């Protein structure tokens, strides 16, 4: 166990070092101006004081605004890309349906032509196969 005198001296040492090393924060703008250059005979310029006071908050606001702008821009771009993809996919689906319809139509026309050719051959019963050939130049 620590004796009372050792604990008391440790507390006094801690409080003494913390109070000696820290300076109280200025409470008003005028106090801040007064503490800026106590060692100089010239008063600080109003421009220098203004920039020293407001540079950090303005920089924070500017960086925050840039960050928010970039996030919103990225989100907007993402939505645009998604919309374009959906439009293209809808167009592809529509065109695929048209291709299927045209293929079915073509198959039906081919079947109808084959059936017509079969009926024409069936109706031509007395003719020889040689009479059906093209008459041309030579034996081919």
C-alpha positions as a printed Julia matrix, in Angstrom:
140×3 Matrix{Float64}:
   0.0     0.0      0.0
   1.2     3.49    -0.74
   1.65    5.8      2.19
  -0.24    9.07     2.38
   2.79   11.2      1.96
   3.91    9.36    -1.19
   0.43    9.62    -2.73
   0.15   13.28    -1.82
   3.53   14.14    -3.3
   2.69   12.22    -6.5
  -0.58   14.11    -6.9
   1.14   17.44    -6.26
   3.8    16.58    -8.82
   1.22   15.64   -11.44
  -0.88   18.74   -10.9
   2.15   20.99   -10.85
   3.54   19.65   -14.15
   0.21   19.75   -15.95
  -0.61   23.28   -14.86
   2.86   24.58   -15.64
   3.03   23.09   -19.17
  -0.43   23.97   -20.46
  -1.61   27.43   -21.36
  -5.24   28.35   -21.08
  -7.02   28.67   -24.4
  -8.0    32.18   -25.53
 -11.65   32.85   -25.06
 -12.31   35.67   -27.51
 -11.04   36.9    -30.83
  -9.42   39.94   -29.2
  -7.55   37.78   -26.72
  -6.29   35.65   -29.63
  -5.06   38.78   -31.41
  -3.34   40.0    -28.29
  -1.52   36.69   -27.81
  -0.33   36.41   -31.42
   2.69   38.68   -31.23
   3.44   39.76   -27.76
   7.15   39.96   -28.53
   6.81   42.33   -31.48
   6.32   46.07   -31.38
   4.23   46.0    -34.61
   0.64   44.86   -34.27
  -0.32   41.91   -36.48
  -1.89   42.78   -39.82
  -5.6    42.26   -40.21
  -5.02   40.1    -43.31
  -2.62   37.79   -41.5
  -4.97   37.42   -38.56
  -7.88   36.72   -40.93
  -6.01   33.99   -42.8
  -4.64   32.49   -39.6
  -8.15   32.35   -38.17
 -10.2    31.2    -41.17
  -7.87   29.11   -43.37
  -8.47   25.81   -41.62
 -12.3    26.0    -41.52
 -12.47   27.12   -45.16
 -10.15   24.28   -46.19
 -12.28   21.77   -44.28
 -15.46   23.03   -45.95
 -13.82   22.95   -49.37
 -12.53   19.4    -48.95
 -15.87   18.23   -47.59
 -17.67   19.81   -50.55
 -15.28   18.15   -53.0
 -15.76   14.78   -51.34
 -19.56   15.09   -51.38
 -19.47   16.18   -55.04
 -17.36   13.17   -56.0
 -19.65   10.75   -54.15
 -22.77   12.22   -55.78
 -21.09   12.21   -59.21
 -20.06    8.56   -58.8
 -23.58    7.62   -57.72
 -25.13    9.47   -60.66
 -22.75    7.78   -63.1
 -23.56    4.38   -61.62
 -27.29    4.99   -62.07
 -26.76    6.13   -65.67
 -24.74    3.01   -66.5
 -27.38    0.77   -64.93
 -30.12    2.5    -66.94
 -28.2     2.12   -70.2
 -27.6    -1.58   -69.48
 -31.31   -2.13   -68.85
 -32.24   -0.34   -72.09
 -29.76   -2.4    -74.1
 -30.92   -5.65   -72.51
 -34.55   -4.79   -73.33
 -33.58   -4.06   -76.95
 -31.65   -7.35   -77.19
 -34.65   -9.27   -75.84
 -36.95   -7.56   -78.35
 -34.62   -8.32   -81.27
 -34.24  -11.96   -80.19
 -38.04  -12.31   -80.21
 -38.14  -10.84   -83.73
 -35.46  -13.29   -84.91
 -37.39  -16.23   -83.46
 -40.59  -15.06   -85.19
 -38.78  -14.7    -88.52
 -37.2   -18.17   -88.17
 -40.6   -19.73   -87.5
 -42.05  -17.9    -90.51
 -39.18  -19.05   -92.74
 -39.6   -22.68   -91.59
 -43.31  -22.54   -92.34
 -42.62  -21.11   -95.82
 -40.04  -23.86   -96.47
 -42.54  -26.53   -95.39
 -45.21  -24.98   -97.62
 -42.82  -24.9   -100.59
 -41.84  -28.54   -99.98
 -45.48  -29.54   -99.78
 -46.23  -27.64  -103.01
 -43.32  -29.35  -104.75
 -44.52  -32.76  -103.52
 -48.01  -32.1   -104.84
 -46.63  -30.92  -108.19
 -44.58  -34.1   -108.54
 -47.54  -36.23  -107.51
 -49.82  -34.52  -110.03
 -47.32  -35.13  -112.85
 -47.82  -38.94  -112.9
 -47.34  -39.79  -116.58
 -44.18  -37.84  -117.23
 -40.76  -39.36  -117.2
 -38.05  -37.97  -114.94
 -35.99  -36.91  -118.0
 -38.72  -34.56  -119.18
 -38.48  -32.68  -115.89
 -34.81  -31.78  -116.51
 -33.73  -28.45  -117.81
 -32.97  -28.43  -121.43
 -29.59  -27.03  -121.83
 -26.33  -27.09  -123.67
 -24.78  -30.48  -123.4
 -25.5   -33.38  -121.17
 -25.16  -31.58  -117.9
